[in-house]
C-alpha cells in the first residue's frame, strides 16, 4: 500500500501525517510558528520525520499564494511568510513532493472522497477567517500559474467605505461574507438587542453561524443582517457559476459542525436571482470531510 504523507499548514496550526488509501493512518498537530525562520526550521524537521516514516511522497498545503515554477509559498493574507520548499527538499535530497494552496487541496479531497466519477466540474468554498476556494474543471484542479482558485478575493462590491480585505483590496467576497464577518455581525447585533434569543444563545461564545440557525426566532434587525449575508454569498456563487458552469458547489468550514440552514437559504436566494430558463443552478452540498480534509488533500497531490 502506498503511504503518502500530507502536511496541512494553517494560520494557527500545522497538521501532518500519513494517509493510506484516502484515510489518515496517523497524524500530529503542532502550533504554526510565529516567524518565518521557525516555520522553515519546523517544516524541515517535519519532512525529516515523514521521510523516516517511509513516506513515498509528501504533499504540502499552504494558506495563501503558491509559485509552482519555483516551488515557493510566497505568503498569504493570514500567514505573511515565505517558504522555499525546493531549497528545503534539496537539502534533504528528497524529490517526490508537491505543494499547493489550502483551498485547492480541500477541493481535491472533497472531490476524491465524494464526487469523482459522478461529476466533472465542482467548486469548493470554505468559510472561516476568510473564504478559501478550489476549482475542479473537467476532473482536474485549476491552478493557473499556481494561485488560481483564490475565490475569496473576487470583488463583489464597489463600496469605498468597506474595510480593506486582508489581501489589501476593497470589496472582496471574503470581506463581505466570511464566517469571521458573521461572528462580528452577531457581536454587533448583541449590543443592539441584548435580550434577543440570538444574544442569549451567544452569551458565552459567539457562533456566527447562529445567524442562520433553524431554531431561533430572529428580530427584524437580525433578519436584515442574515439576508445581507445570504445575498452576498449567493451573488458570489452566481458569479462563479457564470464563469465555470459547474455542476455542484461544496461548502466547508467549521460552521458545518453546527445545525443551521445556511445552505437552504443560499439555495432559495440563488434560485430567486438566477432566472435563466433551462439553466438550473448547481446543487449546493456541505463538505463531508471535516478537519482532516487538508491533510488528506495534501497527500492526494501526489496522485494529481
Ligand atoms: Zn481580498
CSV table of C-alpha atoms and ligand atoms in Angstrom, one decimal:
chain,number,residue,atom,x,y,z
A,1,UNK,CA,0.0,0.0,0.0
A,2,UNK,CA,1.3,3.4,-0.9
A,3,UNK,CA,2.0,5.6,2.1
A,4,UNK,CA,1.8,9.2,1.0
A,5,UNK,CA,2.3,12.0,3.6
A,6,UNK,CA,0.4,15.2,3.9
A,7,UNK,CA,1.3,18.5,5.7
A,8,UNK,CA,-1.5,21.0,6.2
A,9,UNK,CA,-0.1,24.3,7.2
A,10,UNK,CA,-2.8,26.7,8.6
A,11,UNK,CA,-2.7,30.1,10.2
A,12,UNK,CA,-2.8,28.6,13.7
A,13,UNK,CA,-1.8,25.0,13.5
A,14,UNK,CA,0.2,22.6,11.3
A,15,UNK,CA,-1.3,19.1,10.8
A,16,UNK,CA,0.9,16.4,9.3
A,17,UNK,CA,0.7,12.6,9.0
A,18,UNK,CA,0.5,9.6,6.7
A,19,UNK,CA,-2.5,8.9,4.5
A,20,UNK,CA,-3.2,5.4,3.2
A,21,UNK,CA,-6.0,4.8,0.6
A,22,UNK,CA,-7.6,8.2,1.3
A,23,UNK,CA,-7.7,7.6,5.1
A,24,UNK,CA,-5.5,9.1,7.8
A,25,UNK,CA,-3.1,6.4,9.2
A,26,UNK,CA,-1.6,8.7,11.9
A,27,UNK,CA,-1.3,12.4,12.4
A,28,UNK,CA,0.2,15.0,14.7
A,29,UNK,CA,-0.7,18.7,15.3
A,30,UNK,CA,1.7,21.5,16.3
A,31,UNK,CA,1.1,25.3,16.5
A,32,UNK,CA,2.1,27.3,13.5
A,33,UNK,CA,5.4,29.2,14.3
A,34,UNK,CA,5.0,32.9,14.6
A,35,UNK,CA,8.0,33.8,12.4
A,36,UNK,CA,9.4,32.9,9.0
A,37,UNK,CA,12.7,31.3,10.3
A,38,UNK,CA,10.9,29.0,12.8
A,39,UNK,CA,8.4,28.0,10.2
A,40,UNK,CA,11.1,27.0,7.8
A,41,UNK,CA,13.0,25.1,10.5
A,42,UNK,CA,9.9,23.3,11.7
A,43,UNK,CA,8.9,22.3,8.2
A,44,UNK,CA,12.3,20.8,7.6
A,45,UNK,CA,12.0,18.8,10.8
A,46,UNK,CA,8.5,17.5,9.8
A,47,UNK,CA,9.8,16.4,6.4
A,48,UNK,CA,12.7,14.6,8.1
A,49,UNK,CA,10.2,12.8,10.4
A,50,UNK,CA,8.0,11.8,7.4
A,51,UNK,CA,10.9,10.5,5.4
A,52,UNK,CA,11.9,8.4,8.4
A,53,UNK,CA,8.4,7.0,8.4
A,54,UNK,CA,9.0,5.8,4.8
A,55,UNK,CA,6.6,8.2,3.1
A,56,UNK,CA,6.6,7.5,-0.6
A,57,UNK,CA,5.8,11.2,-1.4
A,58,UNK,CA,4.9,14.3,0.5
A,59,UNK,CA,2.2,16.9,-0.3
A,60,UNK,CA,2.1,20.3,1.4
A,61,UNK,CA,-0.8,22.7,1.6
A,62,UNK,CA,-0.2,26.4,2.5
A,63,UNK,CA,-2.7,29.1,3.4
A,64,UNK,CA,-2.0,31.5,0.5
A,65,UNK,CA,-0.2,32.1,-2.7
A,66,UNK,CA,1.9,29.5,-4.4
A,67,UNK,CA,4.5,29.9,-7.1
A,68,UNK,CA,4.6,26.5,-8.8
A,69,UNK,CA,7.5,27.3,-11.1
A,70,UNK,CA,9.9,27.9,-8.2
A,71,UNK,CA,8.1,25.6,-5.7
A,72,UNK,CA,7.7,28.5,-3.2
A,73,UNK,CA,5.0,29.6,-0.8
A,74,UNK,CA,5.0,33.4,-1.2
A,75,UNK,CA,2.8,34.2,1.7
A,76,UNK,CA,-0.9,34.7,2.3
A,77,UNK,CA,-3.3,37.2,4.0
A,78,UNK,CA,-3.1,35.3,7.2
A,79,UNK,CA,0.5,34.0,7.1
A,80,UNK,CA,2.8,36.6,5.6
A,81,UNK,CA,5.9,34.4,5.4
A,82,UNK,CA,7.9,32.9,2.6
A,83,UNK,CA,8.8,29.2,2.4
A,84,UNK,CA,11.3,28.0,-0.2
A,85,UNK,CA,10.2,24.3,-0.4
A,86,UNK,CA,12.6,23.5,-3.2
A,87,UNK,CA,15.5,24.6,-1.1
A,88,UNK,CA,14.3,22.6,2.0
A,89,UNK,CA,13.7,19.4,-0.1
A,90,UNK,CA,17.1,19.9,-1.9
A,91,UNK,CA,18.9,20.0,1.4
A,92,UNK,CA,17.2,16.7,2.4
A,93,UNK,CA,17.8,15.1,-1.1
A,94,UNK,CA,14.0,14.4,-1.4
A,95,UNK,CA,12.4,14.8,-4.8
A,96,UNK,CA,8.8,13.3,-4.7
A,97,UNK,CA,6.9,16.3,-3.3
A,98,UNK,CA,4.1,18.7,-4.4
A,99,UNK,CA,2.8,21.9,-2.9
A,100,UNK,CA,-0.5,23.8,-3.3
A,101,UNK,CA,-2.9,26.2,-1.7
A,102,UNK,CA,-5.2,25.0,1.1
A,103,UNK,CA,-8.4,25.8,-0.8
A,104,UNK,CA,-7.2,23.7,-3.7
A,105,UNK,CA,-6.3,20.7,-1.6
A,106,UNK,CA,-9.7,21.0,0.2
A,107,UNK,CA,-11.3,20.8,-3.3
A,108,UNK,CA,-9.2,17.8,-4.2
A,109,UNK,CA,-10.0,16.0,-1.0
A,110,UNK,CA,-13.8,16.5,-1.3
A,111,UNK,CA,-13.8,15.6,-5.0
A,112,UNK,CA,-11.8,12.4,-4.5
A,113,UNK,CA,-13.9,11.4,-1.5
A,114,UNK,CA,-17.4,12.0,-2.7
A,115,UNK,CA,-17.7,13.2,-6.4
A,116,UNK,CA,-15.1,11.6,-8.6
A,117,UNK,CA,-16.7,9.5,-11.3
A,118,UNK,CA,-20.1,11.3,-10.7
A,119,UNK,CA,-19.4,14.9,-11.6
A,120,UNK,CA,-16.6,16.6,-13.6
A,121,UNK,CA,-17.0,20.3,-12.6
A,122,UNK,CA,-17.1,21.3,-9.0
A,123,UNK,CA,-16.4,24.4,-7.0
A,124,UNK,CA,-15.3,24.1,-3.3
A,125,UNK,CA,-15.6,27.0,-0.9
A,126,UNK,CA,-14.5,27.0,2.8
A,127,UNK,CA,-16.0,29.7,5.1
A,128,UNK,CA,-13.7,30.6,8.0
A,129,UNK,CA,-11.4,33.6,8.8
A,130,UNK,CA,-11.6,34.2,5.1
A,131,UNK,CA,-13.1,32.2,2.2
A,132,UNK,CA,-10.9,29.6,0.7
A,133,UNK,CA,-11.7,28.1,-2.7
A,134,UNK,CA,-10.7,25.5,-5.2
A,135,UNK,CA,-12.0,24.7,-8.7
A,136,UNK,CA,-12.2,21.3,-10.3
A,137,UNK,CA,-12.7,21.7,-14.1
A,138,UNK,CA,-13.1,18.6,-16.3
A,139,UNK,CA,-12.0,16.5,-13.3
A,140,UNK,CA,-8.7,18.5,-12.9
A,141,UNK,CA,-7.8,21.1,-10.4
A,142,UNK,CA,-7.4,24.5,-12.0
A,143,UNK,CA,-4.1,26.1,-10.9
A,144,UNK,CA,-3.3,28.9,-13.3
A,145,UNK,CA,0.3,29.9,-12.6
A,146,UNK,CA,-0.1,28.4,-9.1
A,147,UNK,CA,-2.6,30.6,-7.3
A,148,UNK,CA,-5.9,30.1,-9.2
A,149,UNK,CA,-8.9,29.4,-7.1
A,150,UNK,CA,-8.5,32.3,-4.6
A,151,UNK,CA,-12.2,32.7,-4.7
A,152,UNK,CA,-12.5,34.7,-1.5
A,153,UNK,CA,-10.7,37.6,-3.3
A,154,UNK,CA,-13.1,38.1,-6.2
A,155,UNK,CA,-14.6,41.5,-6.0
A,156,UNK,CA,-18.3,41.7,-5.3
A,157,UNK,CA,-18.7,45.2,-4.0
A,158,UNK,CA,-17.5,48.7,-5.0
A,159,UNK,CA,-18.5,50.4,-1.8
A,160,UNK,CA,-15.4,52.6,-0.9
A,161,UNK,CA,-16.4,52.7,2.8
A,162,UNK,CA,-15.8,49.0,3.3
A,163,UNK,CA,-12.9,47.9,5.5
A,164,UNK,CA,-10.0,46.7,3.3
A,165,UNK,CA,-9.6,42.9,2.9
A,166,UNK,CA,-6.5,41.1,4.4
A,167,UNK,CA,-5.2,41.0,0.8
A,168,UNK,CA,-5.3,44.8,0.6
A,169,UNK,CA,-8.2,45.1,-1.9
A,170,UNK,CA,-11.6,46.6,-1.0
A,171,UNK,CA,-14.8,44.7,-1.7
A,172,UNK,CA,-13.5,41.1,-1.7
A,173,UNK,CA,-16.1,38.3,-1.4
A,174,UNK,CA,-14.5,37.2,1.9
A,175,UNK,CA,-14.5,40.7,3.4
A,176,UNK,CA,-18.3,40.7,3.0
A,177,UNK,CA,-19.3,37.1,3.7
A,178,UNK,CA,-16.6,35.1,5.7
A,179,UNK,CA,-17.5,33.2,8.9
A,180,UNK,CA,-15.4,35.8,10.7
A,181,UNK,CA,-17.7,38.5,9.4
A,182,UNK,CA,-20.8,36.6,10.6
A,183,UNK,CA,-19.4,36.4,14.1
A,184,UNK,CA,-18.5,40.2,14.0
A,185,UNK,CA,-22.1,41.0,12.9
A,186,UNK,CA,-23.6,38.8,15.7
A,187,UNK,CA,-21.4,40.6,18.2
A,188,UNK,CA,-22.8,44.0,17.0
A,189,UNK,CA,-26.4,42.7,17.0
A,190,UNK,CA,-26.0,41.5,20.6
A,191,UNK,CA,-25.2,45.1,21.6
A,192,UNK,CA,-28.3,46.4,19.9
A,193,UNK,CA,-30.7,43.8,21.3
A,194,UNK,CA,-29.1,42.1,24.4
A,195,UNK,CA,-32.2,40.2,25.4
A,196,UNK,CA,-33.0,38.6,22.0
A,197,UNK,CA,-32.8,34.8,21.6
A,198,UNK,CA,-29.8,35.3,19.3
A,199,UNK,CA,-28.0,37.3,22.0
A,200,UNK,CA,-28.8,34.9,24.8
A,201,UNK,CA,-27.6,31.8,22.9
A,202,UNK,CA,-24.2,33.5,22.1
A,203,UNK,CA,-23.6,34.9,25.6
A,204,UNK,CA,-20.6,32.6,26.5
A,205,UNK,CA,-19.2,32.0,23.0
A,206,UNK,CA,-20.2,33.8,19.8
A,207,UNK,CA,-21.0,31.5,16.9
A,208,UNK,CA,-21.5,33.4,13.7
A,209,UNK,CA,-23.5,30.6,12.1
A,210,UNK,CA,-26.2,31.0,14.8
A,211,UNK,CA,-27.5,33.8,12.5
A,212,UNK,CA,-28.6,31.0,10.1
A,213,UNK,CA,-29.9,28.7,12.9
A,214,UNK,CA,-33.2,26.9,12.2
A,215,UNK,CA,-34.5,27.0,15.7
A,216,UNK,CA,-34.2,30.7,16.7
A,217,UNK,CA,-36.8,33.4,16.2
A,218,UNK,CA,-34.8,36.3,14.9
A,219,UNK,CA,-35.8,40.0,15.3
A,220,UNK,CA,-36.3,42.3,12.2
A,221,UNK,CA,-32.8,43.7,12.6
A,222,UNK,CA,-31.3,40.3,12.7
A,223,UNK,CA,-33.2,39.1,9.7
A,224,UNK,CA,-32.0,42.1,7.7
A,225,UNK,CA,-28.4,41.1,8.6
A,226,UNK,CA,-29.0,37.5,7.8
A,227,UNK,CA,-30.4,38.4,4.4
A,228,UNK,CA,-27.4,40.6,3.6
A,229,UNK,CA,-25.0,37.8,4.2
A,230,UNK,CA,-27.2,35.3,2.2
A,231,UNK,CA,-27.4,37.8,-0.6
A,232,UNK,CA,-23.6,38.3,-0.7
A,233,UNK,CA,-22.9,34.6,-0.6
A,234,UNK,CA,-25.4,34.0,-3.3
A,235,UNK,CA,-24.1,36.7,-5.6
A,236,UNK,CA,-20.6,35.2,-5.2
A,237,UNK,CA,-21.8,31.8,-6.1
A,238,UNK,CA,-23.7,33.0,-9.1
A,239,UNK,CA,-20.7,34.9,-10.5
A,240,UNK,CA,-18.6,31.7,-10.1
A,241,UNK,CA,-21.3,29.6,-11.8
A,242,UNK,CA,-21.4,32.0,-14.8
A,243,UNK,CA,-17.6,31.6,-15.2
A,244,UNK,CA,-17.2,27.9,-14.6
A,245,UNK,CA,-20.7,26.3,-15.4
A,246,UNK,CA,-20.0,23.9,-12.5
A,247,UNK,CA,-22.4,21.0,-11.6
A,248,UNK,CA,-22.1,21.3,-7.8
A,249,UNK,CA,-20.9,23.6,-5.1
A,250,UNK,CA,-19.3,22.1,-2.0
A,251,UNK,CA,-19.3,24.3,1.1
A,252,UNK,CA,-16.9,23.6,4.0
A,253,UNK,CA,-15.7,25.3,7.2
A,254,UNK,CA,-16.1,24.7,10.9
A,255,UNK,CA,-19.7,26.0,10.8
A,256,UNK,CA,-20.7,22.8,9.1
A,257,UNK,CA,-20.4,21.1,12.5
A,258,UNK,CA,-23.4,23.2,13.8
A,259,UNK,CA,-27.0,22.8,12.8
A,260,UNK,CA,-28.1,25.7,10.6
A,261,UNK,CA,-30.0,26.4,7.4
A,262,UNK,CA,-27.3,28.4,5.5
A,263,UNK,CA,-27.4,26.0,2.5
A,264,UNK,CA,-31.2,26.1,2.3
A,265,UNK,CA,-31.2,29.9,2.5
A,266,UNK,CA,-28.5,30.2,-0.2
A,267,UNK,CA,-30.3,27.7,-2.4
A,268,UNK,CA,-33.5,29.8,-2.1
A,269,UNK,CA,-31.7,33.1,-2.9
A,270,UNK,CA,-29.7,31.8,-5.8
A,271,UNK,CA,-32.8,30.5,-7.4
A,272,UNK,CA,-34.5,33.9,-7.0
A,273,UNK,CA,-31.6,35.7,-8.5
A,274,UNK,CA,-30.7,33.2,-11.2
A,275,UNK,CA,-33.7,33.1,-13.5
A,276,UNK,CA,-32.5,32.0,-16.9
A,277,UNK,CA,-34.9,29.4,-18.3
A,278,UNK,CA,-33.5,25.9,-18.8
A,279,UNK,CA,-30.4,26.6,-16.8
A,280,UNK,CA,-30.7,25.2,-13.3
A,281,UNK,CA,-28.4,26.5,-10.6
A,282,UNK,CA,-26.0,23.8,-9.3
A,283,UNK,CA,-26.8,21.8,-6.2
A,284,UNK,CA,-25.0,23.0,-3.1
A,285,UNK,CA,-23.7,20.4,-0.6
A,286,UNK,CA,-21.9,20.5,2.7
A,287,UNK,CA,-18.3,19.2,2.7
A,288,UNK,CA,-18.2,15.7,4.1
A,289,UNK,CA,-14.5,15.5,5.2
A,290,UNK,CA,-14.2,17.7,8.3
A,291,UNK,CA,-10.9,18.8,9.8
A,292,UNK,CA,-8.8,16.1,8.1
A,293,UNK,CA,-9.6,17.4,4.6
A,294,UNK,CA,-6.4,19.4,4.4
A,295,UNK,CA,-4.2,16.5,5.4
A,296,UNK,CA,-5.9,14.1,3.0
A,297,UNK,CA,-5.9,16.6,0.1
A,298,UNK,CA,-2.2,17.4,0.6
A,299,UNK,CA,-1.4,13.6,0.3
A,300,UNK,CA,-3.7,13.4,-2.8
A,301,UNK,CA,-1.5,15.9,-4.6
A,302,UNK,CA,0.9,13.0,-5.3
A,303,UNK,CA,-1.8,11.3,-7.4
A,304,UNK,CA,-2.9,14.5,-9.1
B,1,LIG,ZN1,-9.2,40.0,-0.6
